[in-house]
Amino acid sequence: MCNTKLAIIIPCFNEAEMLPTSLEKLWKIFNKMITNNEISPESFVFLVDDGSTDNTWGIIKKAYKESEFKVKGIRFSRNFGNQSAIIAGLEHAYNLGVDAAITIDADLQQDENKISEFVEAYKQGYDIVCGIRRNRTDGFFKKFCANSFYKVINFLGVNIKPNHSEFRLVSRRTLEILSNYKETNLFIRGLFYDLGLKTKDIYFDVKERKFGESKFSFLSLLALAARGIVSFSVRPLRIVFFLGFSISFISILLAIACIVRLILHLNYLPGLELFETWETFATGMEILCIGIIGEYIGQILTEVKARPRYITDEELT
Ligand code: UDP
Ligand code: MG
């Protein structure tokens, strides 16, 4: 009998429309993997209700009762965000003694049929198996923002594959290492290539969401992107330094030009408009730099407070 105890972790926020269909699909794959001796019968699906306001928790409770403990779950006291839901699932899976854990979205936009391949890679000795999107089903704007984000974060020196997703397998060893990461503002996607563990990428085709809609607003994605950058790179702070230095240098040149104009009584070098434009530009840059530094200060503040990443209301384990 196979002794790989696997947890499939699903973060859920207002997924009452989607969850029954997704669970049914997962169930078939899960049972087939047990029958084929790919995973141990002690494996389970772990659902994290991230403070849903619809019937998501009702569906999880029903699945728990009907599944003879193959479905487990917790419910947050409020919405703490997808990253906290994933980390809660990973922490619980670790405490429940799994050998490996896979995270996948509740809408199964990632290809659940790849789960078997992920487990196979784990058995070949990979500690981390990352699901990379071969395509994106998002609209033009979201696609553009996502592509720009990966370009910027790579430019800032963060080792993260473009079109990375939260569809990933991690070994028990990885979970143990992760349990030592105490930061509140975890950007999970950035962590895994940083650990230096044996990692494999598996590409999958993204499907359309069948029911419900994306749970991320533009602002929440922006906040996530800022968290990702601030968590893994201090280069923006160096860019602020070089910006300050360059602007000061150009200002000195302009001042020299001004003195030359006064001395030689030239009235064509440089014009007043140039100074005005320059002043507006420099002020904009100043505010931008304060904003960048502010992001870091905000993150330091939340880290110093060290508040819990989530609060659990109910637990079915
Ligand atoms: N999610 C969550 N908390 C949130 C937002 C989303 O747990 O605050 C879950 C959501 O239920 C889904 C996963 O995170 O299982 C990915 O969300 P979604 O499919 O809406 O993201 P998208 O596919 O648009 O990137
Ligand atoms: Mg989705």
JSON list of C-alpha atoms in Angstrom, two decimals, residues 87 180-187 191 231-232 299 303 307 309:
[
{"chain": "A", "resi": 87, "resn": "ILE", "atom": "CA", "xyz": [-0.70, 29.32, 4.68]},
{"chain": "A", "resi": 180, "resn": "ASN", "atom": "CA", "xyz": [9.94, 28.76, 10.55]},
{"chain": "A", "resi": 181, "resn": "TYR", "atom": "CA", "xyz": [8.84, 31.69, 8.41]},
{"chain": "A", "resi": 182, "resn": "LYS", "atom": "CA", "xyz": [7.03, 33.85, 10.92]},
{"chain": "A", "resi": 183, "resn": "GLU", "atom": "CA", "xyz": [6.38, 36.98, 8.85]},
{"chain": "A", "resi": 184, "resn": "THR", "atom": "CA", "xyz": [2.81, 38.27, 8.69]},
{"chain": "A", "resi": 185, "resn": "ASN", "atom": "CA", "xyz": [2.97, 39.56, 5.11]},
{"chain": "A", "resi": 186, "resn": "LEU", "atom": "CA", "xyz": [3.88, 36.33, 3.39]},
{"chain": "A", "resi": 187, "resn": "PHE", "atom": "CA", "xyz": [3.99, 36.43, -0.41]},
{"chain": "A", "resi": 191, "resn": "LEU", "atom": "CA", "xyz": [9.11, 31.93, -1.39]},
{"chain": "A", "resi": 231, "resn": "SER", "atom": "CA", "xyz": [8.91, 41.19, 0.75]},
{"chain": "A", "resi": 232, "resn": "PHE", "atom": "CA", "xyz": [11.64, 40.11, -1.61]},
{"chain": "A", "resi": 299, "resn": "GLN", "atom": "CA", "xyz": [5.31, 46.50, 5.98]},
{"chain": "A", "resi": 303, "resn": "GLU", "atom": "CA", "xyz": [5.68, 42.87, 10.89]},
{"chain": "A", "resi": 307, "resn": "ARG", "atom": "CA", "xyz": [-0.44, 39.97, 14.74]},
{"chain": "A", "resi": 309, "resn": "ARG", "atom": "CA", "xyz": [-2.11, 35.83, 10.14]}
]
